[in-house]
Structures are given as structure tokens and as C-alpha cells.
Amino acid sequence: MDTKAYWIAFNRVPGIGPVRLAALIEACGDIGAAWRASISQMQAARLDRRTIELFLEARRTIDLAVELQRTVDAGVEVLTWEDATYPESLRTVDGAPPVLYVRGRIVSQDEWAIAVVGTRHASSYGREVARVLGAALAQAGVTVVSGLALGIDTVAHHAALDAGGRTLAVLGSGVDQIYPPQNRGLAQAIAAQGALVSEYALGTRPDASNFPPRNRIISGLSRGVIIVEAGERSGALITARFAAEQGRELFAVPGSILSPGSAGCNTLIQQGAAPLLTIDDVLEQLNMSSIVDHQDVRQSVPADPAEAALLTHLSHEPSHVDDLVRMTAMTPSQVSSLLALMELRGLVRQVGVMTYMRA
């Protein structure tokens, strides 16, 4: 059984989140053994009686092969704690989701990401600021992360796409359940030029209780968070709180003291968030001004489409040739010959037997 099936199955067990799953894996040794855990092992992992009952019921009713095939049929990539391609910035935060469902692709460029979020009820001022920020970040080679909500999020996503950049949308539903429905076309464009990301299993509806937790993923994927416009009770302030807890830089766009829609941002600034006046404020504070240089190198190097495709699957973490074959759908001989040429050109380097990483 593909170990991904166990991760997917656990994601459907009520009451077993990141902390309890980590405890189960520690008690049992690995994810497969955790799925087959005995009652005593469950108790050693401090699962309460109700959670144990739900777990036992899930093991009786969940078909592992069927759950795995659902993701394949949906064209969805599943990333787990075990995967080298799981976003490193998110892996280190408290409560990092054990499973990420990805429609589209997360690439090494997304290591340089900034979240742009704000109210659903954006003013013309807020929309224009989000548009300028989204475009400027994308042009600087920064991936724009947001939540696909109406208002500021939608404008930021559109601006990044229109500028030819990458953007990630973190959903409060399954990646096959787009919400709001008005953004289905936008979601399709994001999947083609970035990724839709969710911790929620396929088929999960956009319940209101799903959205506050997903905000920790928005900030967790990002090096900094920009709150463009937010009222006193805006959901964007939840993202700001997670950003502070995760040690992310927090920026807020100042607004009129007479505008209720700017009250949240102005309060954040009063509490210590950096006032954002220009895009350079963000890039300089996060030491991201040199991203353009990295992007220039990346864009000028892979003239051959096959090399470019292979390079997107390589990062500064080692990748085995077998994994690259699986991810690219190329033959082993194709991948090996491309890697040999790319190593000669200084694009990649071999760091072990049949193991390569970006130079």
C-alpha cells in the first residue's frame, strides 16, 4: 500500500489532528503502523475513548485504495510531512497540517512568498492598493499567497496573475469545492499558474469553521503578511495573529481614521505592525530585494523545454532520479541525460548516488 493512502485516511478521522497523529506515529514507528495501532498504542498516544472509537470506526469503513485513487482521478497532488516537497516554511510552524492537497504545483520559487489579505468588503482604496501590491510583488519574483475570498484576496490573486507571476490560494474547503463560486474561473487560472492548497479532504464543503484554521497556512507559507484593509472584526486579523505567533513579519496598510474598513489595520500599526508605505518596505525588511536576480538566472538558463520542466522539480533539497522520473513522467534515460547536461552547465549538482539538487 502506498503510504500516501494512510495519510489521506488519517485526514478523514475526526479528532486526530497534527498533535495526536504525531504522537501516534511516535508510539508506533511509522504512518502505516500508526493506522494499524493497537488499543494500548492508542492509549500510549493519549487518545481519549471517544477518539479511539472514531478511529476504530474509520478503520472499518475507509477503503484506503479508493481514497488514494480519488486524489489521482481528481488530478490532485498530496504532500505529507514525509515529502521533501512539503513547503519547508510551513513544516516548521505549530500545527502544520500533516496533509496538503494541491491542485496545480508548489515549486521552489514559492519559498519567496508574501501573503496579501484583507476584508471581503473592500473600498476602492483597498482594491487599488491590493492591485498595486499584487502586481509589484509578482514583478519582483515574489509568490503572492491569499485566500481566494471576495474583496482584497481576489484582487491580489488577479494582480499577480496579470503580472505573469505566481500565486497560491489557500482554501477553507476541499480543492475540488471552490468557494466562493464566483471565483471558479479565478481558481482555474491559479491552478494553472500556481496552486490551490488545502488541508481539507476532497469533497469537504466550505463550512464557516474551516476558515479561521486555514489562515495559519496562509501565514505559514509566507515570509511576511500584508494586511491591506480590515475592519475591527475582519478575518484578516486572524491571519495577522497567526503571523505574529509564527514569527512572520507583519505589515499593515494605513488608512483613514474615519474609515471603519481601516480600523483593524490602524490598530495593528498601533500595536507594532510595520506600516506599509511602499513595496520596498517589504522587500528590504525581509531581505528579498535580490529575488529579481535569482529570477533572471532562472529564466535565462533553461532554453530547452525539457530542462525547464525538470528544473521545476529540483530544489535545494536532494532529489533522487527515481522521484524525478515519477514527477516528470519522463523515462529514466531522459532524466539521466538531461541531468548530465545540466550538471555540465552548472544548473544542478550531484550530491549522492543518482541524487541531484539545484546548483
mmCIF file of C-alpha atoms in Angstrom:
data_model
loop_
_atom_site.group_PDB
_atom_site.id
_atom_site.type_symbol
_atom_site.label_atom_id
_atom_site.label_comp_id
_atom_site.label_asym_id
_atom_site.label_seq_id
_atom_site.Cartn_x
_atom_site.Cartn_y
_atom_site.Cartn_z
ATOM 1 C CA MET A 1 0.000 0.000 0.000
ATOM 2 C CA ASP A 2 1.276 3.471 -0.953
ATOM 3 C CA THR A 3 1.955 5.265 2.340
ATOM 4 C CA LYS A 4 0.091 8.319 0.983
ATOM 5 C CA ALA A 5 -3.119 6.312 1.434
ATOM 6 C CA TYR A 6 -2.576 6.139 5.213
ATOM 7 C CA TRP A 7 -2.018 9.891 5.449
ATOM 8 C CA ILE A 8 -5.166 10.565 3.413
ATOM 9 C CA ALA A 9 -7.170 8.150 5.543
ATOM 10 C CA PHE A 10 -5.992 9.726 8.807
ATOM 11 C CA ASN A 11 -7.078 13.084 7.442
ATOM 12 C CA ARG A 12 -10.637 11.742 7.457
ATOM 13 C CA VAL A 13 -10.594 10.578 11.091
ATOM 14 C CA PRO A 14 -12.404 13.053 13.374
ATOM 15 C CA GLY A 15 -10.402 14.085 16.406
ATOM 16 C CA ILE A 16 -6.962 13.142 15.075
ATOM 17 C CA GLY A 17 -5.134 16.329 14.165
ATOM 18 C CA PRO A 18 -1.437 17.159 13.881
ATOM 19 C CA VAL A 19 -0.597 16.678 17.587
ATOM 20 C CA ARG A 20 -2.370 13.346 18.033
ATOM 21 C CA LEU A 21 -1.128 11.995 14.707
ATOM 22 C CA ALA A 22 2.453 12.889 15.615
ATOM 23 C CA ALA A 23 2.003 11.102 18.948
ATOM 24 C CA LEU A 24 0.591 8.014 17.216
ATOM 25 C CA ILE A 25 3.478 7.883 14.744
ATOM 26 C CA GLU A 26 5.963 8.218 17.603
ATOM 27 C CA ALA A 27 4.269 5.418 19.513
ATOM 28 C CA CYS A 28 4.022 3.087 16.519
ATOM 29 C CA GLY A 29 7.087 3.903 14.412
ATOM 30 C CA ASP A 30 5.617 4.961 11.059
ATOM 31 C CA ILE A 31 2.365 6.034 9.409
ATOM 32 C CA GLY A 32 1.366 2.515 8.322
ATOM 33 C CA ALA A 33 1.922 1.100 11.789
ATOM 34 C CA ALA A 34 0.001 4.057 13.252
ATOM 35 C CA TRP A 35 -3.015 3.154 11.107
ATOM 36 C CA ARG A 36 -2.843 -0.419 12.462
ATOM 37 C CA ALA A 37 -2.250 0.729 16.053
ATOM 38 C CA SER A 38 -3.430 -1.444 18.928
ATOM 39 C CA ILE A 39 -5.669 -0.079 21.652
ATOM 40 C CA SER A 40 -2.699 0.095 24.028
ATOM 41 C CA GLN A 41 -0.689 2.072 21.472
ATOM 42 C CA MET A 42 -3.615 4.446 21.005
ATOM 43 C CA GLN A 43 -3.759 4.933 24.757
ATOM 44 C CA ALA A 44 0.011 5.475 24.864
ATOM 45 C CA ALA A 45 -0.517 8.259 22.310
ATOM 46 C CA ARG A 46 -3.096 9.715 24.743
ATOM 47 C CA LEU A 47 -6.123 9.270 22.528
ATOM 48 C CA ASP A 48 -9.289 9.577 24.579
ATOM 49 C CA ARG A 49 -12.043 6.957 24.490
ATOM 50 C CA ARG A 50 -14.232 8.855 22.020
ATOM 51 C CA THR A 51 -11.344 9.426 19.605
ATOM 52 C CA ILE A 52 -10.395 5.738 19.807
ATOM 53 C CA GLU A 53 -13.971 4.772 18.951
ATOM 54 C CA LEU A 54 -13.981 7.132 15.966
ATOM 55 C CA PHE A 55 -10.607 5.800 14.827
ATOM 56 C CA LEU A 56 -11.764 2.185 15.014
ATOM 57 C CA GLU A 57 -14.901 3.061 13.078
ATOM 58 C CA ALA A 58 -12.815 4.827 10.416
ATOM 59 C CA ARG A 59 -10.595 1.770 10.006
ATOM 60 C CA ARG A 60 -13.704 -0.343 9.398
ATOM 61 C CA THR A 61 -15.255 1.989 6.843
ATOM 62 C CA ILE A 62 -12.436 3.763 4.964
ATOM 63 C CA ASP A 63 -11.131 1.998 1.867
ATOM 64 C CA LEU A 64 -7.507 3.113 1.589
ATOM 65 C CA ALA A 65 -7.146 2.300 -2.108
ATOM 66 C CA VAL A 66 -10.358 4.113 -3.006
ATOM 67 C CA GLU A 67 -9.336 7.246 -1.094
ATOM 68 C CA LEU A 68 -5.942 7.313 -2.813
ATOM 69 C CA GLN A 69 -7.499 6.787 -6.248
ATOM 70 C CA ARG A 70 -9.860 9.700 -5.665
ATOM 71 C CA THR A 71 -6.932 12.093 -5.487
ATOM 72 C CA VAL A 72 -5.374 10.586 -8.612
ATOM 73 C CA ASP A 73 -8.638 10.869 -10.543
ATOM 74 C CA ALA A 74 -9.047 14.471 -9.398
ATOM 75 C CA GLY A 75 -5.545 15.398 -10.580
ATOM 76 C CA VAL A 76 -4.610 16.423 -7.047
ATOM 77 C CA GLU A 77 -1.120 16.094 -5.577
ATOM 78 C CA VAL A 78 -0.900 15.012 -1.940
ATOM 79 C CA LEU A 79 2.005 16.344 0.120
ATOM 80 C CA THR A 80 2.689 14.973 3.602
ATOM 81 C CA TRP A 81 5.167 15.563 6.403
ATOM 82 C CA GLU A 82 7.275 12.793 4.859
ATOM 83 C CA ASP A 83 7.693 14.550 1.483
ATOM 84 C CA ALA A 84 10.753 16.630 0.674
ATOM 85 C CA THR A 85 8.495 18.858 -1.439
ATOM 86 C CA TYR A 86 6.281 19.747 1.533
ATOM 87 C CA PRO A 87 6.805 23.533 1.980
ATOM 88 C CA GLU A 88 9.633 23.972 4.460
ATOM 89 C CA SER A 89 8.322 27.288 5.800
ATOM 90 C CA LEU A 90 5.043 25.607 6.747
ATOM 91 C CA ARG A 91 6.616 22.418 8.098
ATOM 92 C CA THR A 92 8.220 24.296 10.998
ATOM 93 C CA VAL A 93 5.100 26.029 12.372
ATOM 94 C CA ASP A 94 2.979 24.721 15.232
ATOM 95 C CA GLY A 95 0.010 22.766 13.958
ATOM 96 C CA ALA A 96 1.434 22.255 10.462
ATOM 97 C CA PRO A 97 -1.128 20.134 8.592
ATOM 98 C CA PRO A 98 0.010 16.519 8.110
ATOM 99 C CA VAL A 99 -1.517 16.517 4.627
ATOM 100 C CA LEU A 100 -1.757 19.189 1.940
ATOM 101 C CA TYR A 101 -3.931 18.695 -1.122
ATOM 102 C CA VAL A 102 -2.544 20.654 -4.056
ATOM 103 C CA ARG A 103 -4.229 21.393 -7.366
ATOM 104 C CA GLY A 104 -1.533 22.921 -9.545
ATOM 105 C CA ARG A 105 2.022 22.827 -8.263
ATOM 106 C CA ILE A 106 4.130 24.247 -5.449
ATOM 107 C CA VAL A 107 7.663 24.926 -6.729
ATOM 108 C CA SER A 108 10.949 26.075 -5.235
ATOM 109 C CA GLN A 109 10.237 29.679 -6.282
ATOM 110 C CA ASP A 110 7.405 29.678 -3.742
ATOM 111 C CA GLU A 111 9.992 29.771 -0.964
ATOM 112 C CA TRP A 112 9.812 33.535 -1.606
ATOM 113 C CA ALA A 113 6.186 34.202 -0.747
ATOM 114 C CA ILE A 114 4.253 37.022 0.877
ATOM 115 C CA ALA A 115 0.614 36.901 1.915
ATOM 116 C CA VAL A 116 -1.722 39.709 0.867
ATOM 117 C CA VAL A 117 -5.071 39.533 2.654
ATOM 118 C CA GLY A 118 -7.886 41.788 3.734
ATOM 119 C CA THR A 119 -11.579 42.403 4.020
ATOM 120 C CA ARG A 120 -14.219 40.978 1.712
ATOM 121 C CA HIS A 121 -15.886 44.392 1.737
ATOM 122 C CA ALA A 122 -13.000 46.307 0.201
ATOM 123 C CA SER A 123 -13.174 50.008 -0.607
ATOM 124 C CA SER A 124 -11.891 51.439 -3.879
ATOM 125 C CA TYR A 125 -8.761 52.477 -1.957
ATOM 126 C CA GLY A 126 -8.211 48.965 -0.629
ATOM 127 C CA ARG A 127 -8.739 47.393 -4.046
ATOM 128 C CA GLU A 128 -6.254 49.721 -5.692
ATOM 129 C CA VAL A 129 -3.638 49.087 -3.008
ATOM 130 C CA ALA A 130 -4.139 45.308 -3.352
ATOM 131 C CA ARG A 131 -3.819 45.568 -7.126
ATOM 132 C CA VAL A 132 -0.595 47.588 -6.926
ATOM 133 C CA LEU A 133 0.912 45.319 -4.262
ATOM 134 C CA GLY A 134 -0.042 42.070 -6.015
ATOM 135 C CA ALA A 135 1.439 43.245 -9.316
ATOM 136 C CA ALA A 136 4.605 44.695 -7.773
ATOM 137 C CA LEU A 137 5.307 41.567 -5.717
ATOM 138 C CA ALA A 138 4.808 39.324 -8.748
ATOM 139 C CA GLN A 139 7.099 41.511 -10.851
ATOM 140 C CA ALA A 140 9.733 41.241 -8.117
ATOM 141 C CA GLY A 141 9.576 37.437 -8.338
ATOM 142 C CA VAL A 142 7.578 37.017 -5.118
ATOM 143 C CA THR A 143 4.749 34.476 -4.924
ATOM 144 C CA VAL A 144 1.518 36.066 -3.686
ATOM 145 C CA VAL A 145 -0.390 33.975 -1.139
ATOM 146 C CA SER A 146 -4.016 34.691 -0.297
ATOM 147 C CA GLY A 147 -7.320 33.014 0.489
ATOM 148 C CA LEU A 148 -9.472 33.290 -2.684
ATOM 149 C CA ALA A 149 -12.104 35.281 -0.762
ATOM 150 C CA LEU A 150 -14.000 38.111 -2.399
ATOM 151 C CA GLY A 151 -12.545 41.583 -1.955
ATOM 152 C CA ILE A 152 -8.832 42.071 -1.240
ATOM 153 C CA ASP A 153 -7.887 38.406 -1.766
ATOM 154 C CA THR A 154 -9.473 38.263 -5.209
ATOM 155 C CA VAL A 155 -7.807 41.488 -6.339
ATOM 156 C CA ALA A 156 -4.375 40.334 -5.119
ATOM 157 C CA HIS A 157 -4.662 36.987 -6.926
ATOM 158 C CA HIS A 158 -5.774 38.654 -10.167
ATOM 159 C CA ALA A 159 -2.991 41.240 -9.986
ATOM 160 C CA ALA A 160 -0.294 38.585 -9.532
ATOM 161 C CA LEU A 161 -1.646 36.542 -12.449
ATOM 162 C CA ASP A 162 -1.979 39.578 -14.715
ATOM 163 C CA ALA A 163 1.652 40.470 -13.966
ATOM 164 C CA GLY A 164 2.749 36.993 -15.041
ATOM 165 C CA GLY A 165 3.646 35.907 -11.516
ATOM 166 C CA ARG A 166 2.781 33.005 -9.270
ATOM 167 C CA THR A 167 0.047 32.915 -6.668
ATOM 168 C CA LEU A 168 -1.170 30.343 -4.137
ATOM 169 C CA ALA A 169 -4.754 30.243 -2.863
ATOM 170 C CA VAL A 170 -5.361 28.520 0.483
ATOM 171 C CA LEU A 171 -8.927 27.219 0.738
ATOM 172 C CA GLY A 172 -11.274 26.567 3.622
ATOM 173 C CA SER A 173 -12.747 23.626 1.692
ATOM 174 C CA GLY A 174 -11.504 20.765 -0.445
ATOM 175 C CA VAL A 175 -9.613 21.867 -3.553
ATOM 176 C CA ASP A 176 -12.485 20.390 -5.562
ATOM 177 C CA GLN A 177 -15.033 22.595 -3.763
ATOM 178 C CA ILE A 178 -14.376 26.165 -4.874
ATOM 179 C CA TYR A 179 -15.724 28.915 -2.654
ATOM 180 C CA PRO A 180 -16.977 31.476 -3.366
ATOM 181 C CA PRO A 181 -18.483 30.060 -6.598
ATOM 182 C CA GLN A 182 -17.920 33.438 -8.302
ATOM 183 C CA ASN A 183 -14.193 32.671 -8.203
ATOM 184 C CA ARG A 184 -14.260 29.339 -10.059
ATOM 185 C CA GLY A 185 -12.664 30.902 -13.125
ATOM 186 C CA LEU A 186 -10.019 32.572 -10.962
ATOM 187 C CA ALA A 187 -9.333 29.266 -9.195
ATOM 188 C CA GLN A 188 -8.757 27.564 -12.534
ATOM 189 C CA ALA A 189 -6.285 30.270 -13.553
ATOM 190 C CA ILE A 190 -4.467 29.978 -10.213
ATOM 191 C CA ALA A 191 -4.128 26.202 -10.593
ATOM 192 C CA ALA A 192 -2.543 26.767 -13.997
ATOM 193 C CA GLN A 193 -0.133 29.467 -12.786
ATOM 194 C CA GLY A 194 0.392 28.498 -9.159
ATOM 195 C CA ALA A 195 -1.643 26.235 -6.899
ATOM 196 C CA LEU A 196 -4.819 25.767 -4.915
ATOM 197 C CA VAL A 197 -3.892 24.422 -1.476
ATOM 198 C CA SER A 198 -5.967 22.916 1.312
ATOM 199 C CA GLU A 199 -5.572 20.710 4.354
ATOM 200 C CA TYR A 200 -9.178 19.555 3.948
ATOM 201 C CA ALA A 201 -10.044 16.271 2.249
ATOM 202 C CA LEU A 202 -11.606 16.202 -1.193
ATOM 203 C CA GLY A 203 -15.321 16.849 -1.027
ATOM 204 C CA THR A 204 -15.111 18.995 2.129
ATOM 205 C CA ARG A 205 -17.669 21.783 1.916
ATOM 206 C CA PRO A 206 -16.750 25.388 2.847
ATOM 207 C CA ASP A 207 -18.034 25.345 6.408
ATOM 208 C CA ALA A 208 -17.517 28.592 8.324
ATOM 209 C CA SER A 209 -15.470 26.788 10.990
ATOM 210 C CA ASN A 210 -12.867 25.801 8.365
ATOM 211 C CA PHE A 211 -11.715 29.312 7.540
ATOM 212 C CA PRO A 212 -10.019 30.511 10.746
ATOM 213 C CA PRO A 213 -7.688 27.433 10.882
ATOM 214 C CA ARG A 214 -6.764 27.753 7.199
ATOM 215 C CA ASN A 215 -5.353 31.218 7.931
ATOM 216 C CA ARG A 216 -2.413 29.636 9.777
ATOM 217 C CA ILE A 217 -1.478 28.021 6.452
ATOM 218 C CA ILE A 218 -1.643 31.357 4.614
ATOM 219 C CA SER A 219 0.842 32.877 7.052
ATOM 220 C CA GLY A 220 2.832 29.652 7.365
ATOM 221 C CA LEU A 221 3.533 29.548 3.628
ATOM 222 C CA SER A 222 4.709 33.165 3.667
ATOM 223 C CA ARG A 223 7.774 35.049 4.849
ATOM 224 C CA GLY A 224 5.627 38.063 5.659
ATOM 225 C CA VAL A 225 1.958 39.015 5.797
ATOM 226 C CA ILE A 226 0.415 42.228 4.480
ATOM 227 C CA ILE A 227 -2.999 43.268 5.778
ATOM 228 C CA VAL A 228 -4.333 45.680 3.164
ATOM 229 C CA GLU A 229 -7.670 46.665 4.618
ATOM 230 C CA ALA A 230 -9.524 45.212 7.605
ATOM 231 C CA GLY A 231 -12.304 46.233 9.908
ATOM 232 C CA GLU A 232 -12.215 45.573 13.634
ATOM 233 C CA ARG A 233 -13.689 42.065 13.186
ATOM 234 C CA SER A 234 -12.176 41.131 9.855
ATOM 235 C CA GLY A 235 -11.000 37.547 9.364
ATOM 236 C CA ALA A 236 -7.730 39.004 8.087
ATOM 237 C CA LEU A 237 -6.887 39.856 11.686
ATOM 238 C CA ILE A 238 -6.860 36.116 12.451
ATOM 239 C CA THR A 239 -4.147 35.750 9.809
ATOM 240 C CA ALA A 240 -2.289 38.627 11.471
ATOM 241 C CA ARG A 241 -2.441 36.827 14.815
ATOM 242 C CA PHE A 242 -1.083 33.613 13.295
ATOM 243 C CA ALA A 243 1.678 35.614 11.595
ATOM 244 C CA ALA A 244 2.739 37.039 14.941
ATOM 245 C CA GLU A 245 2.664 33.604 16.620
ATOM 246 C CA GLN A 246 4.731 32.101 13.788
ATOM 247 C CA GLY A 247 7.328 34.864 13.908
ATOM 248 C CA ARG A 248 6.394 36.250 10.490
ATOM 249 C CA GLU A 249 6.895 39.910 9.651
ATOM 250 C CA LEU A 250 3.563 41.705 9.758
ATOM 251 C CA PHE A 251 2.752 44.750 7.644
ATOM 252 C CA ALA A 252 -0.424 46.808 7.639
ATOM 253 C CA VAL A 253 -1.532 49.408 5.125
ATOM 254 C CA PRO A 254 -2.536 52.601 6.967
ATOM 255 C CA GLY A 255 -5.940 54.055 6.173
ATOM 256 C CA SER A 256 -8.218 56.903 7.077
ATOM 257 C CA ILE A 257 -9.086 57.160 10.759
ATOM 258 C CA LEU A 258 -12.618 57.939 9.586
ATOM 259 C CA SER A 259 -12.954 54.650 7.661
ATOM 260 C CA PRO A 260 -14.314 51.650 9.622
ATOM 261 C CA GLY A 261 -12.666 49.404 7.000
ATOM 262 C CA SER A 262 -9.224 50.627 8.038
ATOM 263 C CA ALA A 263 -9.755 50.364 11.794
ATOM 264 C CA GLY A 264 -8.155 46.918 12.019
ATOM 265 C CA CYS A 265 -5.047 47.945 10.066
ATOM 266 C CA ASN A 266 -4.579 51.140 12.027
ATOM 267 C CA THR A 267 -4.868 49.198 15.283
ATOM 268 C CA LEU A 268 -2.278 46.665 14.094
ATOM 269 C CA ILE A 269 0.133 49.524 13.375
ATOM 270 C CA GLN A 270 -0.560 50.962 16.809
ATOM 271 C CA GLN A 271 0.277 47.525 18.273
ATOM 272 C CA GLY A 272 3.590 47.252 16.430
ATOM 273 C CA ALA A 273 2.915 46.078 12.863
ATOM 274 C CA ALA A 274 5.109 47.810 10.300
ATOM 275 C CA PRO A 275 3.207 50.469 8.334
ATOM 276 C CA LEU A 276 3.475 49.630 4.647
ATOM 277 C CA LEU A 277 4.075 52.699 2.517
ATOM 278 C CA THR A 278 5.927 51.193 -0.478
ATOM 279 C CA ILE A 279 6.675 47.706 -1.768
ATOM 280 C CA ASP A 280 10.354 48.344 -0.977
ATOM 281 C CA ASP A 281 9.405 48.426 2.730
ATOM 282 C CA VAL A 282 8.528 44.732 2.470
ATOM 283 C CA LEU A 283 11.348 43.546 0.202
ATOM 284 C CA GLU A 284 14.070 45.304 2.196
ATOM 285 C CA GLN A 285 12.816 44.266 5.622
ATOM 286 C CA LEU A 286 12.561 40.629 4.513
ATOM 287 C CA ASN A 287 15.885 40.695 2.618
ATOM 288 C CA MET A 288 14.057 39.779 -0.567
ATOM 289 C CA SER A 289 15.348 42.544 -2.817
ATOM 290 C CA SER A 290 17.683 40.122 -4.625
ATOM 291 C CA ILE A 291 14.895 37.815 -5.776
ATOM 292 C CA VAL A 292 14.853 39.514 -9.155
ATOM 293 C CA ASP A 293 18.469 38.424 -9.660
ATOM 294 C CA HIS A 294 17.532 34.836 -8.824
ATOM 295 C CA GLN A 295 14.605 35.071 -11.204
ATOM 296 C CA ASP A 296 16.749 36.450 -14.014
ATOM 297 C CA VAL A 297 19.083 33.483 -13.656
ATOM 298 C CA ARG A 298 16.217 31.036 -13.513
ATOM 299 C CA GLN A 299 14.547 32.488 -16.607
ATOM 300 C CA SER A 300 17.713 32.756 -18.692
ATOM 301 C CA VAL A 301 19.004 29.251 -18.060
ATOM 302 C CA PRO A 302 16.523 26.610 -19.271
ATOM 303 C CA ALA A 303 16.232 27.234 -23.009
ATOM 304 C CA ASP A 304 15.224 23.625 -23.586
ATOM 305 C CA PRO A 305 11.585 22.938 -22.523
ATOM 306 C CA ALA A 306 12.506 19.514 -21.141
ATOM 307 C CA GLU A 307 15.256 21.056 -18.983
ATOM 308 C CA ALA A 308 12.872 23.751 -17.805
ATOM 309 C CA ALA A 309 10.289 21.129 -16.858
ATOM 310 C CA LEU A 310 12.866 19.088 -14.982
ATOM 311 C CA LEU A 311 14.278 22.144 -13.217
ATOM 312 C CA THR A 312 10.880 22.991 -11.714
ATOM 313 C CA HIS A 313 11.023 19.710 -9.792
ATOM 314 C CA LEU A 314 14.501 20.368 -8.402
ATOM 315 C CA SER A 315 15.176 22.466 -5.329
ATOM 316 C CA HIS A 316 17.997 22.979 -2.863
ATOM 317 C CA GLU A 317 16.969 19.728 -1.213
ATOM 318 C CA PRO A 318 18.338 16.479 -2.750
ATOM 319 C CA SER A 319 16.050 14.622 -5.175
ATOM 320 C CA HIS A 320 16.593 11.052 -6.328
ATOM 321 C CA VAL A 321 16.412 10.267 -10.050
ATOM 322 C CA ASP A 322 13.563 7.809 -9.424
ATOM 323 C CA ASP A 323 11.492 10.575 -7.816
ATOM 324 C CA LEU A 324 12.215 12.907 -10.733
ATOM 325 C CA VAL A 325 11.128 10.207 -13.190
ATOM 326 C CA ARG A 326 7.863 9.806 -11.297
ATOM 327 C CA MET A 327 7.191 13.561 -11.058
ATOM 328 C CA THR A 328 8.029 14.404 -14.676
ATOM 329 C CA ALA A 329 6.648 11.289 -16.395
ATOM 330 C CA MET A 330 9.920 11.140 -18.376
ATOM 331 C CA THR A 331 11.876 7.932 -18.920
ATOM 332 C CA PRO A 332 14.864 7.199 -16.654
ATOM 333 C CA SER A 333 17.248 7.618 -19.588
ATOM 334 C CA GLN A 334 15.734 11.014 -20.474
ATOM 335 C CA VAL A 335 16.075 12.281 -16.912
ATOM 336 C CA SER A 336 19.628 10.962 -16.548
ATOM 337 C CA SER A 337 20.838 12.502 -19.818
ATOM 338 C CA LEU A 338 19.200 15.851 -19.029
ATOM 339 C CA LEU A 339 20.763 15.913 -15.584
ATOM 340 C CA ALA A 340 24.189 15.160 -17.047
ATOM 341 C CA LEU A 341 23.878 18.092 -19.467
ATOM 342 C CA MET A 342 22.512 20.409 -16.789
ATOM 343 C CA GLU A 343 25.356 19.474 -14.439
ATOM 344 C CA LEU A 344 27.893 20.380 -17.139
ATOM 345 C CA ARG A 345 26.192 23.761 -17.496
ATOM 346 C CA GLY A 346 26.256 24.388 -13.759
ATOM 347 C CA LEU A 347 22.488 24.223 -13.257
ATOM 348 C CA VAL A 348 22.448 21.187 -10.976
ATOM 349 C CA ARG A 349 24.946 19.213 -8.976
ATOM 350 C CA GLN A 350 25.103 15.590 -7.952
ATOM 351 C CA VAL A 351 25.147 15.140 -4.184
ATOM 352 C CA GLY A 352 24.906 11.363 -3.962
ATOM 353 C CA VAL A 353 24.283 8.244 -5.987
ATOM 354 C CA MET A 354 21.565 9.217 -8.500
ATOM 355 C CA THR A 355 20.688 12.191 -6.293
ATOM 356 C CA TYR A 356 20.708 15.792 -7.525
ATOM 357 C CA MET A 357 19.842 19.286 -6.371
ATOM 358 C CA ARG A 358 19.894 22.803 -7.846
ATOM 359 C CA ALA A 359 23.352 24.304 -8.070
#
